[in-house]
Coordinates of N, CA, C and O and ligand atoms in Angstrom, one line a residue:
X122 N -21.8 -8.0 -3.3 CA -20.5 -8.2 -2.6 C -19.8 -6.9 -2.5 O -19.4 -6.2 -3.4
X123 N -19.7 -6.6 -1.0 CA -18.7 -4.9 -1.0 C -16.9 -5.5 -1.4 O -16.2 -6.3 -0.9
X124 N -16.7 -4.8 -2.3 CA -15.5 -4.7 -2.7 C -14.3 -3.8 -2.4 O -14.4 -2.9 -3.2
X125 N -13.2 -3.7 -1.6 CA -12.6 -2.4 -2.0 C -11.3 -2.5 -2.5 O -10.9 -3.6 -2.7
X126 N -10.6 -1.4 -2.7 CA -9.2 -1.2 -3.2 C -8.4 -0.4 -2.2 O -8.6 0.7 -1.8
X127 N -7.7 -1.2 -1.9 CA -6.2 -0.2 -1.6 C -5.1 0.0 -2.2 O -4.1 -0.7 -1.9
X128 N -5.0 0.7 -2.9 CA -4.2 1.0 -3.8 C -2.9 2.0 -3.1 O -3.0 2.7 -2.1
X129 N -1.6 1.9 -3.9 CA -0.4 2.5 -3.5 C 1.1 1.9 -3.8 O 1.2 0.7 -4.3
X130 N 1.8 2.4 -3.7 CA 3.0 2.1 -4.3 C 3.8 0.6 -3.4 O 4.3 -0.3 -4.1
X131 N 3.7 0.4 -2.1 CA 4.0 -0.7 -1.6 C 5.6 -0.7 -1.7 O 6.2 -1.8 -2.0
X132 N 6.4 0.6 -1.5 CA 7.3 0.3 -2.1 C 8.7 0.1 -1.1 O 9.8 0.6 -1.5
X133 N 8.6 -0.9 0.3 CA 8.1 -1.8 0.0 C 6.7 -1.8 1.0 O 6.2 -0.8 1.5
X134 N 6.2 -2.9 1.2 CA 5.2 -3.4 2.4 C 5.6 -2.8 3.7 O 6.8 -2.6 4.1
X135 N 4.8 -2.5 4.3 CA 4.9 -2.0 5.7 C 4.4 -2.5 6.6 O 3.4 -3.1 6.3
X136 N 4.6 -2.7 8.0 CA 3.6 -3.2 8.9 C 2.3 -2.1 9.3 O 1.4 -2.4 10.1
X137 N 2.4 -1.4 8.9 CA 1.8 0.0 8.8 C 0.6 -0.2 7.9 O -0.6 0.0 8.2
X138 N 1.2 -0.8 6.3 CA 0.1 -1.3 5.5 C -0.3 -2.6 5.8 O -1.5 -2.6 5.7
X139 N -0.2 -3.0 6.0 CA -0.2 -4.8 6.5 C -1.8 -4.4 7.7 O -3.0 -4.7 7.8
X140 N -1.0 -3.5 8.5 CA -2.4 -3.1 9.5 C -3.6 -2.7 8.9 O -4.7 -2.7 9.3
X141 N -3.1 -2.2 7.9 CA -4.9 -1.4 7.5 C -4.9 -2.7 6.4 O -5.7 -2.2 5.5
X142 N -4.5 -4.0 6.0 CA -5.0 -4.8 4.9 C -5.4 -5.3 6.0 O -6.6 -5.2 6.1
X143 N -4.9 -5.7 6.9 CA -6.1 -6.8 8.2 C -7.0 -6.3 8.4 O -8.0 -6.9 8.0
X144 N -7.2 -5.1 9.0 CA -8.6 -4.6 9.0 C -9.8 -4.1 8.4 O -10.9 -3.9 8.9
X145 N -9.2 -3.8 6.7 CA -10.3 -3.5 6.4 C -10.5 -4.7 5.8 O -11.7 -4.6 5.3
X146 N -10.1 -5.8 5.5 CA -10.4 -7.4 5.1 C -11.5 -7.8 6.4 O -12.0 -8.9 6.5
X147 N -11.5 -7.2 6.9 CA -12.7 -7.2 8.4 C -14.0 -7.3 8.0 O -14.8 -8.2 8.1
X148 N -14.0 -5.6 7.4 CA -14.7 -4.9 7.1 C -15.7 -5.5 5.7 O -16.9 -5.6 5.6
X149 N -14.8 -5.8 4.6 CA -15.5 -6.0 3.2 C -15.4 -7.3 2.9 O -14.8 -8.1 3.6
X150 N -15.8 -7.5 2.2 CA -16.2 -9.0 1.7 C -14.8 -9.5 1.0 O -14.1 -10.4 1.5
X151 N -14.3 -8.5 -0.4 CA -12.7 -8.7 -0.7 C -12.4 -7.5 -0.7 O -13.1 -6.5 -0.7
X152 N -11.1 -7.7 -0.7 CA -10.0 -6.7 -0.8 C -9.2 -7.3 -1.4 O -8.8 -8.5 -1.4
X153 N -8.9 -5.9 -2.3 CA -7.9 -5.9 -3.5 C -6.5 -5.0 -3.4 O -6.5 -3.8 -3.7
X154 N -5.6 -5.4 -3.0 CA -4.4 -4.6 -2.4 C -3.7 -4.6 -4.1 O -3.3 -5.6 -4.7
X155 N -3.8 -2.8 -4.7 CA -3.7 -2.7 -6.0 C -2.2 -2.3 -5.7 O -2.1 -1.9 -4.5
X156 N -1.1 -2.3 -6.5 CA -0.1 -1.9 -6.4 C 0.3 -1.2 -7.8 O 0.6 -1.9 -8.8
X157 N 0.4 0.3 -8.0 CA 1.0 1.1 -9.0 C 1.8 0.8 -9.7 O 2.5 0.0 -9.1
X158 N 2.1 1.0 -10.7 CA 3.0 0.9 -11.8 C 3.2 2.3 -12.5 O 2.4 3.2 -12.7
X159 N 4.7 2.1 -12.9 CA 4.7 3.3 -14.0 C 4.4 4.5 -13.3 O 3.7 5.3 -13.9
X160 N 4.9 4.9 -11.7 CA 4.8 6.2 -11.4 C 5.7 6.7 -11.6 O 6.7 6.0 -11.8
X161 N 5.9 8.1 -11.7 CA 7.8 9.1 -11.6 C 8.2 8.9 -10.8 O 9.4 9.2 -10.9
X162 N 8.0 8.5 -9.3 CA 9.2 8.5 -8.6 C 9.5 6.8 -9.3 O 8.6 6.1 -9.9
X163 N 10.7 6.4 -9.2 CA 11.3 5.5 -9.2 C 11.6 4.4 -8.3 O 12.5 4.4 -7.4
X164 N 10.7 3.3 -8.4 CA 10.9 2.4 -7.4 C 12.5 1.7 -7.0 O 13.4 1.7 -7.8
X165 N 12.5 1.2 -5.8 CA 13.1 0.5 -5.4 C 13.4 -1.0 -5.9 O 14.4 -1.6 -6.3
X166 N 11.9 -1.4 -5.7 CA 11.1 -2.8 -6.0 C 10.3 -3.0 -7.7 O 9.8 -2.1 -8.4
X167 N 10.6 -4.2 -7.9 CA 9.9 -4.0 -9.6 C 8.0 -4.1 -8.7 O 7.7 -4.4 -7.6
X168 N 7.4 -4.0 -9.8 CA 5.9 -4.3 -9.5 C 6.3 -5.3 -9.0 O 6.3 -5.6 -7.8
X169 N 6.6 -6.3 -10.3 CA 6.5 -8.3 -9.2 C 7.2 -8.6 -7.9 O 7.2 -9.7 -7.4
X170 N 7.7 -7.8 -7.7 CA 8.9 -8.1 -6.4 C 7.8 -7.4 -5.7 O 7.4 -8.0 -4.7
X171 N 7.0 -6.2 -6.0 CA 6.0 -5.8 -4.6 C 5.0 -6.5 -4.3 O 4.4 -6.5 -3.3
X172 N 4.9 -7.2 -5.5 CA 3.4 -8.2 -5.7 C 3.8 -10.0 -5.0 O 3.1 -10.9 -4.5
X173 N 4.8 -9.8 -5.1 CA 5.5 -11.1 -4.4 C 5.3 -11.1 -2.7 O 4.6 -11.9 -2.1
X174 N 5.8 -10.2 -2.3 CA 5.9 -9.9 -1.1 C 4.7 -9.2 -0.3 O 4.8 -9.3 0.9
X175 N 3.6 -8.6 -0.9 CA 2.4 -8.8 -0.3 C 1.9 -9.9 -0.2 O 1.1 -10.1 0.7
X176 N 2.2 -10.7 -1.1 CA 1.7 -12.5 -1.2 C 1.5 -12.9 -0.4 O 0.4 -13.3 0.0
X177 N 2.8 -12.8 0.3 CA 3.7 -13.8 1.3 C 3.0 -13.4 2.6 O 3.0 -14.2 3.6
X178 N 2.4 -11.9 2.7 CA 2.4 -11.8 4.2 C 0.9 -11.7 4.5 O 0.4 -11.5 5.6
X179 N 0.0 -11.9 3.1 CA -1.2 -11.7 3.3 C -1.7 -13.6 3.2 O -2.9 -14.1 2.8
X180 N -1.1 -14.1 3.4 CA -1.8 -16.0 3.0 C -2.4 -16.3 4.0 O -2.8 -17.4 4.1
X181 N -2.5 -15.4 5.1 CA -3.5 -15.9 6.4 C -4.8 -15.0 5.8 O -5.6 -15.0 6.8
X182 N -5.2 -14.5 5.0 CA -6.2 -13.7 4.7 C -6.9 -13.6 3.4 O -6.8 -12.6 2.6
X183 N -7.9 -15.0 3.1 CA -8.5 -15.8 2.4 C -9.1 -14.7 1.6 O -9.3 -15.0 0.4
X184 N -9.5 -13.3 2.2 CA -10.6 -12.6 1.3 C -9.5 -11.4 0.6 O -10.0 -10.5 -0.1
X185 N -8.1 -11.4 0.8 CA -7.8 -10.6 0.1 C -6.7 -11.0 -1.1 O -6.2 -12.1 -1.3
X186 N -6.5 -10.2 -1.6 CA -6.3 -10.6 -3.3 C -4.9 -9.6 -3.6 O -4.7 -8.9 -2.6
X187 N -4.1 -9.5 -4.5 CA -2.7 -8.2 -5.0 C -3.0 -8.5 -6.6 O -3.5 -9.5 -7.3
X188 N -2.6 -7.2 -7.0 CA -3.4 -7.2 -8.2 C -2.5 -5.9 -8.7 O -2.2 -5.2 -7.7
X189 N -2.0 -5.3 -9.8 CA -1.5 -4.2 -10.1 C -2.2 -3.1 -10.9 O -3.3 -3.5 -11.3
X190 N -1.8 -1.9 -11.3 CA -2.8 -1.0 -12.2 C -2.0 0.0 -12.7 O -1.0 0.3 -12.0
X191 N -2.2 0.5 -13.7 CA -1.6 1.7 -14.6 C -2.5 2.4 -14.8 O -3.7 1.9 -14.9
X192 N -2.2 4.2 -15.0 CA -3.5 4.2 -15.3 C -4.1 5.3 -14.2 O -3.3 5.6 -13.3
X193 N -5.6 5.8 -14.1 CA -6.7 6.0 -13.0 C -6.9 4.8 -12.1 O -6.8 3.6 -12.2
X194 N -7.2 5.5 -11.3 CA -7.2 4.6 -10.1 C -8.8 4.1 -9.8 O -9.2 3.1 -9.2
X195 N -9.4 5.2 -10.4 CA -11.3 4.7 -10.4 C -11.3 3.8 -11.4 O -12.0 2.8 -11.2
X196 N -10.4 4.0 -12.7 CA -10.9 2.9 -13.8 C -10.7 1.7 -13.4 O -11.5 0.8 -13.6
X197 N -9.6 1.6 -12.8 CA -9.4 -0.1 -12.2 C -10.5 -0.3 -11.5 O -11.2 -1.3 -11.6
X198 N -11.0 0.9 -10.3 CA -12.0 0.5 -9.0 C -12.8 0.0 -9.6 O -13.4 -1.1 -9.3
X199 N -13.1 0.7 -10.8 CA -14.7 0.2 -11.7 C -14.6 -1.1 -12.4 O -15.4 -1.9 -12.4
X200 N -13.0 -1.3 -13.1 CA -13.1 -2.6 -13.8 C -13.3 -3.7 -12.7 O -13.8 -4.7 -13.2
X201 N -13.0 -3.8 -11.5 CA -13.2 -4.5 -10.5 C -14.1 -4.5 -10.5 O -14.2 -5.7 -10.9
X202 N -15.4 -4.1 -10.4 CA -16.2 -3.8 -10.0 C -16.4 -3.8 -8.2 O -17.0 -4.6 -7.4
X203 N -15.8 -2.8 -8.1 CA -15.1 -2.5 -6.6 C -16.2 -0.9 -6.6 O -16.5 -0.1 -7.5
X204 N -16.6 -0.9 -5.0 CA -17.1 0.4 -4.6 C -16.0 1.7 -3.5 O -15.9 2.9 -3.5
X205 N -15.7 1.1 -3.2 CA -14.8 1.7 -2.3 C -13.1 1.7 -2.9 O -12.7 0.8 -3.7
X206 N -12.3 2.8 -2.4 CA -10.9 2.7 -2.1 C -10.5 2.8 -0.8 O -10.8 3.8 -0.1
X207 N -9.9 2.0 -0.3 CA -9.1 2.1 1.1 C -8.0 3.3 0.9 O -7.5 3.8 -0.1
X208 N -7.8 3.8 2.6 CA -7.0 5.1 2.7 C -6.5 5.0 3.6 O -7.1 5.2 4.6
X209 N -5.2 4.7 3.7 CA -4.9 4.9 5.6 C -4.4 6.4 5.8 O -3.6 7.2 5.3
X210 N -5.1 6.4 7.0 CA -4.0 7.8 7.3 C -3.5 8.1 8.5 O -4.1 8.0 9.5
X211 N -2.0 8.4 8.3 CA -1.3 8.9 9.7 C -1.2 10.4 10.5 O -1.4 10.7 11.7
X212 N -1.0 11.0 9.8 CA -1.3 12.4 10.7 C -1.7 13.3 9.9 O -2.0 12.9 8.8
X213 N -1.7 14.9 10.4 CA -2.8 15.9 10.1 C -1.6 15.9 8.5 O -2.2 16.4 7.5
X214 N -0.7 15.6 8.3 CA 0.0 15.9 7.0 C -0.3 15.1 5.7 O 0.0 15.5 4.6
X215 N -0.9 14.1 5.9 CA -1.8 12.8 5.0 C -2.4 13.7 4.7 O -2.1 14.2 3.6
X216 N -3.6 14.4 5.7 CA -4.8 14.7 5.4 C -5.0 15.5 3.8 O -5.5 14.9 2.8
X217 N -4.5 16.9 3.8 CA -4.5 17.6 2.7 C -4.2 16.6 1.4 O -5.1 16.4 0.7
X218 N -3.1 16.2 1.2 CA -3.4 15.7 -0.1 C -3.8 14.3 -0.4 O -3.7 13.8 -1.6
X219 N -4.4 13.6 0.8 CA -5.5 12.3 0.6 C -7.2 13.0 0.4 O -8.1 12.6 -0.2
X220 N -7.0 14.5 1.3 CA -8.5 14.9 0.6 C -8.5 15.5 -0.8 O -9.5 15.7 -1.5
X221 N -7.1 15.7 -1.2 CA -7.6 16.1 -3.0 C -7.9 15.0 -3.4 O -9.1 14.6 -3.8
X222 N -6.9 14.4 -3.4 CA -6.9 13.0 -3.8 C -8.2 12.0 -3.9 O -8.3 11.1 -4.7
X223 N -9.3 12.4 -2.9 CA -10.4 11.8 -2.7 C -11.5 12.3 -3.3 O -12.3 11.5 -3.8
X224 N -11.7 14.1 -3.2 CA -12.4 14.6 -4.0 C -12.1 14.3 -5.7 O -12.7 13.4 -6.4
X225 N -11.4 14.9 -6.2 CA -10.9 14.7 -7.6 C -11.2 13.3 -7.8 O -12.0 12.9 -8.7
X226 N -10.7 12.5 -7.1 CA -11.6 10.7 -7.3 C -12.6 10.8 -7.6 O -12.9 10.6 -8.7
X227 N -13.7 11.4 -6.8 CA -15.1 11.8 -6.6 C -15.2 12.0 -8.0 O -15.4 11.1 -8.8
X228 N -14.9 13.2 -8.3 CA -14.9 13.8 -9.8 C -15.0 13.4 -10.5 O -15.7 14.0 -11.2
X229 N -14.5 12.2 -11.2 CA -13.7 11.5 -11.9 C -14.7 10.5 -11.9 O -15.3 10.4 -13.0
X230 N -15.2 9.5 -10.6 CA -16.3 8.9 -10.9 C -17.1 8.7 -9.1 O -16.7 8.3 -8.0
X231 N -18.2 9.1 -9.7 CA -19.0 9.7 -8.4 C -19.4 8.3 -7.6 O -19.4 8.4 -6.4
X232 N -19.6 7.2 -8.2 CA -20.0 6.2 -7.6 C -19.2 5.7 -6.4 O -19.7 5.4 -5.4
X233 N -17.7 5.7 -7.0 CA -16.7 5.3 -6.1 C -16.5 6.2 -5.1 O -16.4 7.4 -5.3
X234 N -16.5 5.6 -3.7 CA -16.4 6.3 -2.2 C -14.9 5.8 -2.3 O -14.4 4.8 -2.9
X235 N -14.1 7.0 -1.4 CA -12.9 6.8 -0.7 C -13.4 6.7 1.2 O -13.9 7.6 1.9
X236 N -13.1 5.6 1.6 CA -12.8 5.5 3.2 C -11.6 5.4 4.0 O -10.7 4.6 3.8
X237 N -11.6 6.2 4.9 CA -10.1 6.3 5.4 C -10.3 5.2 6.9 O -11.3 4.9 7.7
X238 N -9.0 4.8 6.9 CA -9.1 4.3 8.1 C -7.3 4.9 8.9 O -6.2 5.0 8.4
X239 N -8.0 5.2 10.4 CA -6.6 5.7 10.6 C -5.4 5.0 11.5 O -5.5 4.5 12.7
X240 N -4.5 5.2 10.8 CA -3.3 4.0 11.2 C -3.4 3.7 12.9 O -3.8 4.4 13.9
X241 N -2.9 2.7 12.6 CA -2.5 2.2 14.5 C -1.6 3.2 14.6 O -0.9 3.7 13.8
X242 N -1.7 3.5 16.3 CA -0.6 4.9 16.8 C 0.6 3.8 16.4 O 1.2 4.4 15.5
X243 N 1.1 2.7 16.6 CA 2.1 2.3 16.9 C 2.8 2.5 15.2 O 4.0 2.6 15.1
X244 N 2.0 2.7 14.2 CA 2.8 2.8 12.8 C 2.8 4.4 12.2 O 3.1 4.7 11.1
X245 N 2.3 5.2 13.4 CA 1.9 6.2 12.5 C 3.1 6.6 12.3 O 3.1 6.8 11.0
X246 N 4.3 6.9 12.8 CA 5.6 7.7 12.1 C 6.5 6.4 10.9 O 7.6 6.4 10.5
X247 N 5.3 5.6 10.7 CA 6.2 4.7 9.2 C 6.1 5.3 8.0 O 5.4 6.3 7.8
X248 N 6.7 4.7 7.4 CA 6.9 5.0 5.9 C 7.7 4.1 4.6 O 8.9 4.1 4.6
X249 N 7.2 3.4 3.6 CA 8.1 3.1 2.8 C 9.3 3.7 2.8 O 10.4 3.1 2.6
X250 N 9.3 4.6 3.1 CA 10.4 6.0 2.2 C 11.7 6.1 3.8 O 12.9 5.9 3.8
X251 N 10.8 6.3 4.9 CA 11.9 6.1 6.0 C 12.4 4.6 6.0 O 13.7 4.4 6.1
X252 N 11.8 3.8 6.0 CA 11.9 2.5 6.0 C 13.2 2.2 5.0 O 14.2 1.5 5.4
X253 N 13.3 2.9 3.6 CA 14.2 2.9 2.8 C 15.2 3.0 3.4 O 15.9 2.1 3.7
X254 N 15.3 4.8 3.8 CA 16.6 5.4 4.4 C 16.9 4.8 5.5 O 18.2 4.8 5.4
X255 N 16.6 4.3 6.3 CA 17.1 3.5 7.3 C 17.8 2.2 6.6 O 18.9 1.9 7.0
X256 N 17.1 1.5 5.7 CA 18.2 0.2 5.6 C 19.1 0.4 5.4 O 20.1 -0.1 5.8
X257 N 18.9 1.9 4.0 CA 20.2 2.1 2.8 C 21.4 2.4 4.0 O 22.6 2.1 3.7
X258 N 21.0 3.1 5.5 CA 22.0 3.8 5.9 C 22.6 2.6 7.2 O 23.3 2.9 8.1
X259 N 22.1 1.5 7.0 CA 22.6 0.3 7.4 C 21.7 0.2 9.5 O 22.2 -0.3 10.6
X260 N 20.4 0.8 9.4 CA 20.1 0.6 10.9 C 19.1 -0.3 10.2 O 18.8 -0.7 9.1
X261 N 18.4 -0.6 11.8 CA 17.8 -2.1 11.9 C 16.4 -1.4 11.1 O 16.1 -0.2 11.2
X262 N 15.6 -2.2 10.5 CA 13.9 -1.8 10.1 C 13.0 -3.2 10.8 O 11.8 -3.2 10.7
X263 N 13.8 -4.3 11.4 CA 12.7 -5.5 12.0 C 11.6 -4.7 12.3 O 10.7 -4.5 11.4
X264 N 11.6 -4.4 12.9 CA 10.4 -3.7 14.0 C 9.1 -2.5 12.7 O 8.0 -2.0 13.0
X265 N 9.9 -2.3 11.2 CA 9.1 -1.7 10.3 C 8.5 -2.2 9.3 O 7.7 -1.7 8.4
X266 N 9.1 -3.5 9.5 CA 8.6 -4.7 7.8 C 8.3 -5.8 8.3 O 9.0 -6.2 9.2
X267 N 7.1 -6.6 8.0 CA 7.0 -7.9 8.4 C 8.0 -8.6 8.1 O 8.6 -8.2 7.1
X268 N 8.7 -10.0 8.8 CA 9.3 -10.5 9.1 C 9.7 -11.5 7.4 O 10.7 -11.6 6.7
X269 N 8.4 -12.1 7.2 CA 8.4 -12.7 5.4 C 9.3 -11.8 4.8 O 10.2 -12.4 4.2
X270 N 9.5 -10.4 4.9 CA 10.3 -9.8 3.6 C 11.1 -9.0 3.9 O 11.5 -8.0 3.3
X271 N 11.4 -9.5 5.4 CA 12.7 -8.5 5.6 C 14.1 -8.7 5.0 O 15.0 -7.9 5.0
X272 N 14.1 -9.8 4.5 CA 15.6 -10.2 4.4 C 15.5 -9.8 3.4 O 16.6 -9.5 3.1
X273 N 14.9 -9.6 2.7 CA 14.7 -9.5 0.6 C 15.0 -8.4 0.5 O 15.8 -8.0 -0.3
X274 N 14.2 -7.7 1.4 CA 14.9 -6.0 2.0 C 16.4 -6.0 1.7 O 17.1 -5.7 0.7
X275 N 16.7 -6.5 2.8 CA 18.1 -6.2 3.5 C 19.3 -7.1 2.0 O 20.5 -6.8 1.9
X276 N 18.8 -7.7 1.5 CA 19.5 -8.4 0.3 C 19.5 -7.4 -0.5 O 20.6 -7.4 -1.1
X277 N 18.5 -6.3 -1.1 CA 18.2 -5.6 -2.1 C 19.9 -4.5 -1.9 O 20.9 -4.3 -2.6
X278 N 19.6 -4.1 -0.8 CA 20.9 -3.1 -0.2 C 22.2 -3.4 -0.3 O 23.0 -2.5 -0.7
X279 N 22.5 -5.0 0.1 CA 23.5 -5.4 0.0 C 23.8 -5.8 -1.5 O 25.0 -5.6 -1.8
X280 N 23.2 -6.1 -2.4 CA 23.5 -6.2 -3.9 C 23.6 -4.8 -4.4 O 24.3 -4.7 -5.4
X281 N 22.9 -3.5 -3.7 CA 23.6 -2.4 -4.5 C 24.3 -1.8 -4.0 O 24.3 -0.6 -4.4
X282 N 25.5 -2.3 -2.8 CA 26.5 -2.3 -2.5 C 27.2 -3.1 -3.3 O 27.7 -2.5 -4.3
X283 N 27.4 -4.1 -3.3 CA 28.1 -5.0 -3.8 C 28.2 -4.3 -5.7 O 29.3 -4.2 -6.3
X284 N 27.0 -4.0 -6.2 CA 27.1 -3.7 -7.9 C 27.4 -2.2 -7.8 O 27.6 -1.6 -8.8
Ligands
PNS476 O1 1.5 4.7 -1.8 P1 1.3 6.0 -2.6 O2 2.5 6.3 -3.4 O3 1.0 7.2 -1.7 O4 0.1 5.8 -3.6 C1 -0.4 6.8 -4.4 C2 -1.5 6.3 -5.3 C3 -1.0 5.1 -6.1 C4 -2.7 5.8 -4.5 C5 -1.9 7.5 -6.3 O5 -0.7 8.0 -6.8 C6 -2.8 7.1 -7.4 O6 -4.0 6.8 -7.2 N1 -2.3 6.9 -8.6 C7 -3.1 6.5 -9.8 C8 -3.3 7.7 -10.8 C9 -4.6 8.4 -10.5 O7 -5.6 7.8 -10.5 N2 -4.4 9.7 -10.3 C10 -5.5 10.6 -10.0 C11 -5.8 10.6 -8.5 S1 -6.6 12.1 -8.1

């Protein structure tokens, strides 16, 4: 059974990520959409609030799975027993540090392949992170989050106004 991981912070969901879980759920038998824990930037979203909300938007897609990890990112691929990691990428500015990122994987454990797949033009200028600044600064993101978790979005904002 080909297995892979896409692993990343989700912080939150994107339609950007959403596009590369549809398609590479195409491609492999499952997919494992891993979500980080415990990085230094500081999330927005707790893990289960990202793990919630990939839930929600992935239930038309029987072969893929959310799942979290601390930690290396090959040790999980391996405790899975996963061969691949998913990679999306949007422009020539990905590139450089998804290829460290992919070698040093390599390094680390040789078995595991990194495959990139490269974003639909229509998401390539997304981002968690713009996606942020845009709600915090009160413009629209419909058009940047699937529809399941936009409002949870837009609630998150209004409660740290409100507190
Ligand atoms: O969505 P992001 O924040 O770009 O995801 C980055 C992620 C989670 C894929 C990366 O930080 C990662 O793999 N972290 C796990 C720690 C690890 O294995 N580091 C060595 C990679 S060379």
């Amino acid at each position: 059974m080909r297995i892979a991981v896409y692993p990343g912070s989700f912080d939150p969901l994107t339609y950007g990520h959403l596009d590369i879980i549809q398609r590479s759920s195409r491609v492999f038998d499952k997919v494992i959409v891993a979500v980080v824990k415990n990085q230094s930037k500081k999330p927005l979203f707790s893990v289960d609030e990202r793990i919630e909300f990939i839930k929600r938007c992935i239930s038309n897609l029987p072969n893929v799975e959310v799942d979290h990890f601390e930690g290396l990112l090959v040790n999980f691929v391996t405790n899975k027993g996963a061969q691949v990691i998913i990679k999306g990428l949007r422009a020539m500015s990905d590139f450089e540090y998804e290829f460290q990122m992919a070698l040093l994987n390599r390094k680390l454990q040789s078995e595991v392949e990194t495959m990139f797949l490269m974003t639909d033009h229509k998401y390539s200028y997304l981002s968690s992170s713009m996606v942020k600044e845009i709600a915090s600064l009160g413009g629209s993101i419909q058009d940047l989050v699937p529809e399941e978790i936009l409002q949870d979005i837009l609630d998150k904002y209004s409660e740290k106004q409100e507190g």
